[in-house]
Amino acid sequence: MARPKRPPWQVEQTKNKIFQATLELFNRQGYEAVTIRKIARRAGCSPATIYNYYSDKDALYLDILTEGFAILYQLLQAEPRSRDPLVRLRAYTAVFYRFSLDHPYYYDIMFSFHVPKYLDYAGTPAEETAFAEKEVALKNIGLILEAMADFYRGCPALRSAPGMVTGRALTLLGTCHGIISLHRSGIWAELETDFSALYFSAVDDYLQKLTREKEELLAGEVRLRAARQQPTGEEYSSRRSFWKKR
Amino acid sequence: MARPKRPPWQVEQTKNKIFQATLELFNRQGYEAVTIRKIARRAGCSPATIYNYYSDKDALYLDILTEGFAILYQLLQAEPRSRDPLVRLRAYTAVFYRFSLDHPYYYDIMFSFHVPKYLDYAGTPAEETAFAEKEVALKNIGLILEAMADFYRGCPALRSAPGMVTGRALTLLGTCHGIISLHRSGIWAELETDFSALYFSAVDDYLQKLTREKEELLAGEVRLRAARQQPTGEEYSSRRSFWKKR
DNA sequence: AGGTTAATTGAACAGTGTTAATATAACTTC
DNA sequence: GAAGTTATATTAACACTGTTCAATTAACCT
């Protein structure tokens, strides 16, 4: 009984070649332009060979996607870890900004696009690769979450609003992504003059809001509840009672 | 010399059939699943016929895109036009929210996706259809811009920061879109509990920020400039000096 | 009726992702 | 070294995609 295999370093090498070829093609031309045959030609193999290493074209893309999240995570971690959580948050948003410019195609598939097959698994995650991708994506958000938790540490009101820290983190990320996304879509190209200024102004505004909120939280909830009398008629009043319920 | 045509109502009807078939298919299955042959079968014509009315598959999609913006515009306009600009803004964000849930596929191609051929015309817009689409898209943003301008009307500091109103409008829209987009991508599905609450909390926070800002603007710039002494070391301070320069 | 011509079509092309049968090549055992 | 075993690689095909073009249809005018 013989159990013959090709040298494992060789098979690993071909898989690497395929991955690398996909990466280069993808970073040059984006999602739509990359085809199995192009990848095969660049990797120096047959189109069918790819299916020995990836079940799907989507599976291959998932590897690319995961690589993208890994790169972003590395960039985020490379940032000097300041003791001030706000400095960290601000640095993260700057990294996020630069990433969207330096790796536009990565950014697209990571945040704007969708490899739908993998991103919404309503039931059990049939593919364990999908799990890995989700994990590495959440690691990125985890850094923001951690900084945000650090920022709000010591606020007594937090116990009654457990989802607040997460909400603040997701809102910050959402704001960053939204501005980047709409800018890149070109939908407001005629209106916007300075993208960078718009982005960081929004970020700073939100961070300032967080600072003010923390001060109020530390000053005690009483001031919060009294806050502002309900105005008459249709005049608008933004309540912040949300995080209290549920 | 004869100038024979098929009855014009008939040709208009086939074009309508094609458009309607695309619309229905699209709203059921989204961008990727819709093919020319499916459209043709549903419209009761040959695949080649479609190319009599649309130069491209992208051109056909552009019509769908435009329809999406038209629907959104209609929804925005249907909102009772309150005298308080903040009420209007808040209503717009609510419409935007509902639209993203009621017309998810529309939302994708309008804000997350990209028919890249048409959205980034660096030079002259070769296709006048692209122009029409841009126009109807900007009409939507125009409503927000108008409300925002109403809100800041009378603030004396605006003359030195002409881009501020636009920036605030785009930031509001960006925030809304970012949260919707990341929610729909599923990237933070494990973390987020109440999407609606997260969304409107972010909106209300921003509107509250605008209210505060306006108060400060009306109180005069002096208080703004003094604002807050620069903290020591690495501690973060969000400056709001941006809108002043340039 | 016959002519003109816009609208429609069937058939084909080049391309896509994917797969089944086949061929290759590396290892073990004789 | 030769034969056998088997993981890897390839060839050829399938069903599909968007798109084009020559040929056909059908409505109008003379």
Coordinates of C-alpha atoms (C1' of nucleotides) in Angstrom, one line a residue:
Chain A
M1 CA 0.0 0.0 0.0
A2 CA 1.6 3.2 -1.1
R3 CA 0.5 6.7 -0.1
P4 CA 2.2 8.9 -2.7
K5 CA 1.9 12.6 -2.7
R6 CA 3.7 15.4 -4.5
P7 CA 6.2 17.3 -2.3
P8 CA 4.0 19.3 0.0
W9 CA 6.1 22.4 -0.5
Q10 CA 5.2 22.2 -4.2
V11 CA 1.5 21.9 -3.7
E12 CA 1.6 24.7 -1.2
Q13 CA 3.6 26.7 -3.8
T14 CA 0.9 26.3 -6.5
K15 CA -1.8 27.3 -4.1
N16 CA 0.3 30.3 -3.2
K17 CA 0.8 31.1 -6.9
I18 CA -2.9 31.0 -7.4
F19 CA -3.6 33.2 -4.4
Q20 CA -0.9 35.7 -5.4
A21 CA -2.0 35.9 -9.0
T22 CA -5.6 36.5 -7.8
L23 CA -4.3 39.2 -5.4
E24 CA -2.3 41.0 -8.0
L25 CA -5.0 40.9 -10.6
F26 CA -7.6 41.9 -8.1
N27 CA -5.6 44.9 -6.8
R28 CA -5.2 46.1 -10.4
Q29 CA -8.6 45.5 -11.8
G30 CA -11.1 44.9 -9.0
Y31 CA -13.6 42.2 -8.6
E32 CA -15.5 42.1 -11.8
A33 CA -12.5 42.0 -14.2
V34 CA -10.9 39.0 -12.5
T35 CA -11.7 35.7 -14.2
I36 CA -10.7 32.2 -13.5
R37 CA -8.8 31.9 -16.8
K38 CA -6.9 35.1 -16.2
I39 CA -5.8 33.9 -12.8
A40 CA -4.8 30.5 -14.3
R41 CA -2.7 32.1 -17.0
R42 CA -1.0 34.4 -14.5
A43 CA -0.4 31.6 -12.0
G44 CA 0.9 29.4 -14.8
C45 CA -1.6 26.6 -14.4
S46 CA -4.8 25.4 -15.9
P47 CA -8.2 26.9 -15.0
A48 CA -9.2 23.6 -13.6
T49 CA -6.3 23.4 -11.3
I50 CA -7.7 26.3 -9.3
Y51 CA -10.7 24.1 -8.3
N52 CA -8.3 21.7 -6.6
Y53 CA -7.6 24.4 -4.1
Y54 CA -10.8 26.4 -4.0
S55 CA -14.2 24.9 -4.2
D56 CA -15.6 28.1 -5.8
K57 CA -14.6 31.4 -7.2
D58 CA -16.3 32.8 -4.2
A59 CA -14.1 30.7 -1.9
L60 CA -11.0 32.2 -3.6
Y61 CA -12.4 35.6 -3.1
L62 CA -13.1 34.9 0.5
D63 CA -9.4 34.3 0.9
I64 CA -8.7 37.6 -0.6
L65 CA -11.2 39.2 1.6
T66 CA -9.6 37.7 4.7
E67 CA -6.3 38.9 3.6
G68 CA -7.7 42.4 3.3
F69 CA -9.0 42.3 6.9
A70 CA -5.6 41.0 8.0
I71 CA -3.8 43.9 6.3
L72 CA -6.2 46.4 7.9
Y73 CA -5.7 44.8 11.3
Q74 CA -2.0 44.9 11.0
L75 CA -2.2 48.6 10.1
L76 CA -4.4 49.3 13.1
Q77 CA -2.2 47.5 15.4
A78 CA 0.9 49.2 14.1
E79 CA -0.5 52.4 15.4
P80 CA 1.3 53.5 18.6
R81 CA -1.0 52.5 21.4
S82 CA -1.8 55.7 23.2
R83 CA -3.0 55.7 26.8
D84 CA -5.8 58.1 25.8
P85 CA -8.6 56.1 24.2
L86 CA -9.7 59.0 22.2
V87 CA -6.3 59.3 20.6
R88 CA -6.5 55.7 19.7
L89 CA -9.9 56.1 18.2
R90 CA -8.8 59.0 16.2
A91 CA -5.8 57.2 15.0
Y92 CA -7.9 54.2 14.0
T93 CA -10.2 56.4 11.9
A94 CA -7.1 57.9 10.2
V95 CA -5.9 54.4 9.4
F96 CA -9.3 53.5 8.1
Y97 CA -9.2 56.6 5.9
R98 CA -5.8 55.8 4.5
F99 CA -6.7 52.2 3.9
S100 CA -9.7 53.2 1.8
L101 CA -7.3 55.2 -0.4
D102 CA -4.4 52.8 -0.6
H103 CA -6.4 49.7 -1.1
P104 CA -9.6 50.8 -2.8
Y105 CA -10.5 47.4 -4.2
Y106 CA -10.0 45.8 -0.8
Y107 CA -12.1 48.4 0.7
D108 CA -14.9 47.7 -1.8
I109 CA -15.2 44.0 -1.2
M110 CA -14.6 44.4 2.6
F111 CA -17.2 47.0 3.3
S112 CA -19.2 48.1 0.3
F113 CA -19.5 44.9 -1.7
H114 CA -20.6 41.6 -0.4
V115 CA -19.7 38.1 -1.1
P116 CA -23.3 37.4 -0.1
K117 CA -23.0 33.7 0.0
Y118 CA -20.7 34.0 3.0
L119 CA -21.7 37.1 4.7
D120 CA -25.3 36.3 5.6
Y121 CA -25.5 32.8 7.0
A122 CA -28.8 32.8 8.7
G123 CA -28.4 29.2 9.9
T124 CA -25.3 27.3 10.8
P125 CA -22.1 28.4 9.0
A126 CA -21.7 25.6 6.6
E127 CA -18.3 26.7 5.5
E128 CA -15.7 27.1 8.2
T129 CA -13.9 29.5 6.0
A130 CA -16.8 31.9 6.4
F131 CA -16.2 31.6 10.1
A132 CA -12.5 32.5 9.7
E133 CA -13.4 35.6 7.6
K134 CA -16.0 36.7 10.1
E135 CA -13.5 36.3 12.9
V136 CA -10.8 38.4 11.3
A137 CA -13.3 41.1 10.4
L138 CA -14.6 41.2 14.0
K139 CA -11.0 41.5 15.2
N140 CA -10.8 44.8 13.5
I141 CA -14.0 46.0 15.0
G142 CA -12.7 44.6 18.3
L143 CA -10.0 47.2 18.5
I144 CA -12.4 50.0 18.1
L145 CA -14.7 48.4 20.6
E146 CA -11.9 48.0 23.1
A147 CA -10.9 51.6 22.8
M148 CA -14.4 52.7 23.2
A149 CA -14.9 50.6 26.3
D150 CA -11.7 52.1 27.7
F151 CA -13.1 55.5 27.0
Y152 CA -16.3 54.9 28.9
R153 CA -14.7 53.0 31.7
G154 CA -15.7 54.3 35.0
C155 CA -19.0 55.8 33.9
P156 CA -21.6 54.7 36.4
A157 CA -24.5 55.0 34.1
L158 CA -23.2 52.3 31.8
R159 CA -24.7 49.5 33.8
S160 CA -28.2 50.5 32.7
A161 CA -27.2 50.8 29.0
P162 CA -25.0 47.9 28.2
G163 CA -25.3 48.2 24.4
M164 CA -24.2 51.8 24.5
V165 CA -20.5 51.3 24.1
T166 CA -21.0 48.9 21.2
G167 CA -23.5 51.3 19.7
R168 CA -21.0 54.2 19.9
A169 CA -18.3 52.1 18.3
L170 CA -20.5 50.9 15.5
T171 CA -21.7 54.5 14.9
L172 CA -18.2 55.8 14.6
L173 CA -17.3 53.1 12.2
G174 CA -20.5 53.6 10.3
T175 CA -19.9 57.3 10.0
C176 CA -16.4 56.7 8.6
H177 CA -17.6 54.1 6.2
G178 CA -20.6 56.1 5.1
I179 CA -18.6 59.2 4.1
I180 CA -15.9 57.1 2.4
S181 CA -18.5 55.0 0.6
L182 CA -20.6 57.9 -0.7
H183 CA -17.5 59.8 -1.7
R184 CA -16.2 56.9 -3.7
S185 CA -19.6 56.3 -5.3
G186 CA -19.3 59.7 -6.8
I187 CA -22.9 60.5 -6.0
W188 CA -22.0 63.9 -4.5
A189 CA -18.9 64.6 -6.5
E190 CA -20.3 67.9 -7.7
L191 CA -20.9 69.1 -4.1
E192 CA -17.9 68.0 -2.2
T193 CA -14.7 69.9 -2.3
D194 CA -12.3 68.5 0.3
F195 CA -12.9 64.9 1.1
S196 CA -10.2 64.6 3.7
A197 CA -11.6 67.7 5.5
L198 CA -15.1 66.4 5.4
Y199 CA -14.1 63.0 6.7
F200 CA -12.0 64.2 9.6
S201 CA -14.4 67.0 10.5
A202 CA -17.1 64.4 10.9
V203 CA -14.9 62.2 12.9
D204 CA -13.8 65.0 15.2
D205 CA -17.3 66.1 15.6
Y206 CA -18.4 62.7 16.8
L207 CA -15.4 62.3 19.1
Q208 CA -16.2 65.7 20.6
K209 CA -19.8 64.5 21.1
L210 CA -18.5 61.5 22.9
T211 CA -16.3 63.7 25.2
R212 CA -19.2 65.8 26.1
E213 CA -21.4 62.8 26.7
K214 CA -18.9 61.3 29.0
E215 CA -18.6 64.5 31.0
E216 CA -22.4 64.5 31.4
L217 CA -22.4 60.9 32.4
L218 CA -19.8 61.5 35.0
A219 CA -21.7 64.5 36.3
G220 CA -24.6 62.2 37.1
E221 CA -27.7 61.1 35.4
V222 CA -29.9 63.8 37.1
R223 CA -28.8 66.4 34.7
L224 CA -29.5 64.1 31.8
R225 CA -33.0 63.4 32.8
A226 CA -33.9 67.0 33.3
A227 CA -32.0 68.0 30.3
R228 CA -34.4 70.0 28.2
Q229 CA -38.1 70.5 28.5
Q230 CA -40.2 69.0 25.6
P231 CA -40.8 71.8 23.2
T232 CA -44.2 72.8 21.9
G233 CA -45.8 71.6 18.6
E234 CA -43.6 70.4 15.9
E235 CA -40.3 71.7 17.0
Y236 CA -37.7 69.0 17.0
S237 CA -36.0 67.7 20.1
S238 CA -33.5 64.9 19.9
R239 CA -33.9 62.8 23.0
R240 CA -31.2 60.6 24.2
S241 CA -33.4 58.3 26.2
F242 CA -32.9 55.5 23.8
W243 CA -30.0 53.7 25.4
K244 CA -32.0 53.4 28.6
K245 CA -34.8 51.2 27.3
R246 CA -34.0 47.6 26.7
Chain B
M1 CA -41.2 58.2 -50.3
A2 CA -42.8 56.4 -47.5
R3 CA -42.0 56.9 -43.8
P4 CA -43.5 53.8 -42.2
K5 CA -43.3 53.1 -38.6
R6 CA -44.9 50.7 -36.2
P7 CA -47.6 52.4 -34.2
P8 CA -45.6 54.6 -31.7
W9 CA -47.7 53.4 -28.8
Q10 CA -46.7 49.9 -29.6
V11 CA -43.0 50.6 -29.6
E12 CA -43.4 52.5 -26.4
Q13 CA -45.2 49.6 -25.0
T14 CA -42.4 47.1 -25.7
K15 CA -39.9 49.4 -24.2
N16 CA -42.2 49.6 -21.2
K17 CA -42.5 45.9 -21.0
I18 CA -38.8 45.5 -21.1
F19 CA -38.3 48.1 -18.4
Q20 CA -41.1 46.6 -16.2
A21 CA -39.7 43.1 -16.6
T22 CA -36.3 44.2 -15.6
L23 CA -37.8 46.1 -12.6
E24 CA -39.7 43.1 -11.3
L25 CA -36.9 40.7 -11.8
F26 CA -34.5 43.1 -10.2
N27 CA -36.6 43.7 -7.2
R28 CA -37.0 40.0 -6.7
Q29 CA -33.5 38.9 -7.3
G30 CA -31.1 41.8 -7.3
Y31 CA -28.4 42.9 -9.7
E32 CA -26.4 39.7 -10.3
A33 CA -29.3 37.3 -10.9
V34 CA -30.9 39.4 -13.7
T35 CA -29.8 38.4 -17.2
I36 CA -30.8 39.6 -20.6
R37 CA -32.4 36.4 -21.5
K38 CA -34.5 36.3 -18.3
I39 CA -35.7 39.8 -19.0
A40 CA -36.5 38.9 -22.6
R41 CA -38.5 35.9 -21.6
R42 CA -40.5 37.9 -19.0
A43 CA -41.0 40.8 -21.4
G44 CA -42.2 38.4 -24.1
C45 CA -39.6 39.3 -26.7
S46 CA -36.2 38.2 -28.0
P47 CA -33.0 39.0 -26.2
A48 CA -31.9 41.0 -29.2
T49 CA -34.9 43.2 -29.1
I50 CA -33.6 44.7 -25.8
Y51 CA -30.7 46.1 -27.7
N52 CA -33.0 48.2 -29.8
Y53 CA -34.0 50.1 -26.7
Y54 CA -30.9 50.0 -24.6
S55 CA -27.3 50.1 -25.9
D56 CA -26.1 48.1 -23.0
K57 CA -27.1 46.1 -20.1
D58 CA -25.7 48.9 -18.0
A59 CA -27.8 51.4 -19.8
L60 CA -30.9 49.4 -18.9
Y61 CA -29.7 49.3 -15.3
L62 CA -29.2 53.0 -15.4
D63 CA -32.9 53.4 -16.1
I64 CA -33.6 51.2 -13.1
L65 CA -31.2 53.3 -11.0
T66 CA -32.9 56.5 -12.1
E67 CA -36.3 55.1 -11.2
G68 CA -35.0 54.3 -7.8
F69 CA -33.9 57.8 -7.2
A70 CA -37.2 59.0 -8.5
I71 CA -39.1 56.8 -6.0
L72 CA -36.9 58.0 -3.2
Y73 CA -37.5 61.6 -4.2
Q74 CA -41.2 61.1 -4.3
L75 CA -41.1 59.6 -0.8
L76 CA -39.0 62.5 0.5
Q77 CA -41.3 65.0 -1.0
A78 CA -44.4 63.3 0.3
E79 CA -43.3 64.0 3.8
P80 CA -45.2 67.0 5.3
R81 CA -43.0 70.0 4.9
S82 CA -42.5 71.2 8.5
R83 CA -41.5 74.8 9.2
D84 CA -38.7 73.5 11.5
P85 CA -35.8 72.4 9.4
L86 CA -34.7 69.9 12.0
V87 CA -38.1 68.2 11.8
R88 CA -37.6 67.9 8.1
L89 CA -34.1 66.5 8.4
R90 CA -35.3 64.0 10.9
A91 CA -38.2 63.0 8.7
Y92 CA -35.8 62.6 5.7
T93 CA -33.6 60.3 7.6
A94 CA -36.6 58.2 8.6
V95 CA -37.7 58.0 4.9
F96 CA -34.1 57.0 4.0
Y97 CA -34.2 54.3 6.7
R98 CA -37.6 52.9 5.5
F99 CA -36.4 53.1 1.9
S100 CA -33.4 50.9 2.6
L101 CA -35.7 48.3 4.1
D102 CA -38.5 48.5 1.6
H103 CA -36.3 48.6 -1.5
P104 CA -33.1 46.8 -0.5
Y105 CA -32.0 46.1 -4.1
Y106 CA -32.7 49.7 -5.1
Y107 CA -30.7 50.8 -2.2
D108 CA -27.8 48.6 -3.1
I109 CA -27.3 49.9 -6.6
M110 CA -28.1 53.5 -5.6
F111 CA -25.7 53.8 -2.8
S112 CA -23.6 50.8 -2.2
F113 CA -23.1 49.4 -5.6
H114 CA -21.9 51.4 -8.5
V115 CA -22.6 51.2 -12.2
P116 CA -19.0 52.3 -12.5
K117 CA -19.2 53.1 -16.2
Y118 CA -21.6 55.9 -15.4
L119 CA -20.8 57.1 -12.0
D120 CA -17.3 58.3 -12.5
Y121 CA -17.0 60.2 -15.6
A122 CA -13.8 62.1 -15.1
G123 CA -14.1 63.9 -18.4
T124 CA -17.2 65.0 -20.3
P125 CA -20.3 62.9 -19.7
A126 CA -20.4 61.0 -23.0
E127 CA -23.9 59.6 -22.2
E128 CA -26.6 62.1 -21.6
T129 CA -28.4 59.4 -19.6
A130 CA -25.6 59.6 -17.1
F131 CA -26.4 63.2 -16.8
A132 CA -30.1 62.5 -16.1
E133 CA -29.2 60.0 -13.5
K134 CA -26.8 62.3 -11.7
E135 CA -29.4 65.0 -11.8
V136 CA -32.2 63.0 -10.2
A137 CA -29.7 61.7 -7.6
L138 CA -28.7 65.2 -6.7
K139 CA -32.3 66.3 -6.5
N140 CA -32.6 64.0 -3.5
I141 CA -29.5 65.4 -1.8
G142 CA -30.9 68.8 -2.7
L143 CA -33.7 68.4 -0.3
I144 CA -31.4 67.7 2.5
L145 CA -29.1 70.5 1.5
E146 CA -32.1 72.9 1.4
A147 CA -33.3 71.9 4.9
M148 CA -29.7 72.2 6.2
A149 CA -29.4 75.7 4.7
D150 CA -32.7 76.6 6.3
F151 CA -31.5 75.4 9.6
Y152 CA -28.3 77.5 9.5
R153 CA -30.0 80.6 8.0
G154 CA -29.2 83.6 9.9
C155 CA -25.9 82.4 11.4
P156 CA -23.4 85.3 10.8
A157 CA -20.4 83.0 10.9
L158 CA -21.5 81.2 7.7
R159 CA -19.9 83.7 5.4
S160 CA -16.4 82.6 6.4
A161 CA -17.2 78.9 6.0
P162 CA -19.3 78.5 2.8
G163 CA -18.8 74.8 2.6
M164 CA -20.0 74.1 6.1
V165 CA -23.7 73.7 5.3
T166 CA -22.9 71.3 2.5
G167 CA -20.5 69.4 4.7
R168 CA -23.1 69.0 7.4
A169 CA -25.7 67.7 4.9
L170 CA -23.3 65.2 3.4
T171 CA -22.1 64.1 6.8
L172 CA -25.7 63.5 7.9
L173 CA -26.3 61.5 4.7
G174 CA -23.0 59.7 5.1
T175 CA -23.8 58.7 8.7
C176 CA -27.2 57.3 7.7
H177 CA -25.8 55.4 4.7
G178 CA -22.8 54.1 6.7
I179 CA -24.9 52.5 9.4
I180 CA -27.4 51.1 6.9
S181 CA -24.6 49.8 4.7
L182 CA -22.6 48.1 7.4
H183 CA -25.7 46.7 8.9
R184 CA -26.7 45.2 5.6
S185 CA -23.3 43.9 4.9
G186 CA -23.6 41.7 8.0
I187 CA -20.1 42.6 9.2
W188 CA -21.2 43.4 12.7
A189 CA -24.2 41.1 12.8
E190 CA -23.0 39.5 16.0
L191 CA -22.6 42.7 17.8
E192 CA -25.6 44.8 16.9
T193 CA -28.9 44.1 18.6
D194 CA -31.4 46.8 17.5
F195 CA -30.7 48.3 14.1
S196 CA -33.4 50.8 14.2
A197 CA -32.4 52.1 17.6
L198 CA -28.7 52.3 16.5
Y199 CA -29.7 54.2 13.4
F200 CA -32.0 56.8 15.0
S201 CA -29.8 57.2 18.0
A202 CA -26.9 58.2 15.6
V203 CA -29.2 60.5 13.7
D204 CA -30.5 62.2 16.8
D205 CA -27.0 62.6 18.2
Y206 CA -26.0 64.3 15.1
L207 CA -29.0 66.6 15.0
Q208 CA -28.4 67.5 18.6
K209 CA -24.9 68.3 17.7
L210 CA -26.1 70.6 15.0
T211 CA -28.5 72.3 17.4
R212 CA -25.7 72.9 19.8
E213 CA -23.4 74.2 17.1
K214 CA -26.0 76.6 15.9
E215 CA -26.5 78.0 19.4
E216 CA -22.8 78.5 19.7
L217 CA -22.7 80.2 16.3
L218 CA -25.5 82.5 17.2
A219 CA -23.8 83.3 20.5
G220 CA -20.9 84.7 18.5
E221 CA -17.6 83.4 17.4
V222 CA -15.7 84.6 20.4
R223 CA -16.9 81.8 22.6
L224 CA -15.9 79.4 19.8
R225 CA -12.4 80.6 19.6
A226 CA -11.8 80.6 23.3
A227 CA -13.7 77.3 23.6
R228 CA -11.3 75.1 25.3
Q229 CA -7.6 75.3 26.1
Q230 CA -5.3 73.0 24.2
P231 CA -4.7 70.0 26.6
T232 CA -1.2 68.8 27.4
G233 CA 0.6 65.9 25.8
E234 CA -1.1 63.3 23.8
E235 CA -4.6 63.9 25.2
Y236 CA -7.0 64.3 22.4
S237 CA -8.9 67.4 21.6
S238 CA -11.2 67.7 18.7
R239 CA -10.9 71.1 17.2
R240 CA -13.6 72.6 15.2
S241 CA -11.3 75.0 13.4
F242 CA -11.6 73.1 10.1
W243 CA -14.5 74.9 8.5
K244 CA -12.8 78.2 9.0
K245 CA -9.8 77.5 6.8
R246 CA -10.3 77.6 3.1
Chain C
dA1 C1' -51.2 45.0 -54.2
dG2 C1' -46.4 46.5 -53.9
dG3 C1' -42.7 49.1 -51.9
dT4 C1' -40.3 51.0 -47.9
dT5 C1' -38.4 50.7 -43.7
dA6 C1' -38.5 50.4 -38.8
dA7 C1' -38.9 46.7 -35.5
dT8 C1' -38.0 41.9 -34.4
dT9 C1' -35.7 37.7 -34.5
dG10 C1' -32.6 33.3 -34.8
dA11 C1' -28.2 32.1 -35.0
dA12 C1' -23.8 32.8 -33.9
dC13 C1' -19.5 34.7 -31.3
dA14 C1' -16.4 35.3 -27.6
dG15 C1' -16.4 35.0 -23.1
dT16 C1' -17.8 33.3 -18.2
dG17 C1' -17.7 29.6 -14.0
dT18 C1' -17.5 24.8 -13.5
dT19 C1' -16.9 19.7 -14.0
dA20 C1' -15.9 14.8 -15.6
dA21 C1' -12.8 12.0 -17.8
dT22 C1' -8.1 11.8 -18.9
dA23 C1' -3.2 12.3 -18.5
dT24 C1' 0.8 13.4 -15.7
dA25 C1' 4.2 12.7 -12.3
dA26 C1' 5.9 11.6 -7.7
dC27 C1' 6.2 8.4 -4.2
dT28 C1' 6.3 3.3 -2.3
dT29 C1' 7.1 -1.4 -3.0
dC30 C1' 8.8 -5.3 -5.5
Chain D
dG1 C1' 15.4 -0.1 -12.0
dA2 C1' 10.3 -1.6 -13.0
dA3 C1' 5.7 -1.7 -11.6
dG4 C1' 2.0 -0.1 -9.0
dT5 C1' -0.6 3.5 -6.6
dT6 C1' -2.6 7.8 -6.2
dA7 C1' -2.6 12.8 -5.5
dT8 C1' -2.2 16.6 -8.7
dA9 C1' -2.8 18.7 -13.3
dT10 C1' -5.0 19.1 -17.7
dT11 C1' -8.0 18.7 -21.7
dA12 C1' -12.4 19.1 -23.4
dA13 C1' -16.8 20.0 -22.8
dC14 C1' -21.3 22.0 -20.7
dA15 C1' -24.4 25.5 -19.7
dC16 C1' -24.5 30.0 -19.2
dT17 C1' -23.4 35.1 -19.9
dG18 C1' -23.7 39.8 -22.9
dT19 C1' -23.7 41.2 -27.5
dT20 C1' -23.9 41.4 -32.7
dC21 C1' -25.6 40.7 -37.5
dA22 C1' -27.9 39.0 -41.3
dA23 C1' -32.4 37.7 -42.2
dT24 C1' -37.4 38.0 -41.3
dT25 C1' -41.5 40.2 -40.0
dA26 C1' -45.1 43.6 -40.1
dA27 C1' -46.9 48.2 -40.4
dC28 C1' -47.5 52.2 -42.9
dC29 C1' -47.6 55.0 -47.6
dT30 C1' -48.1 55.2 -52.4

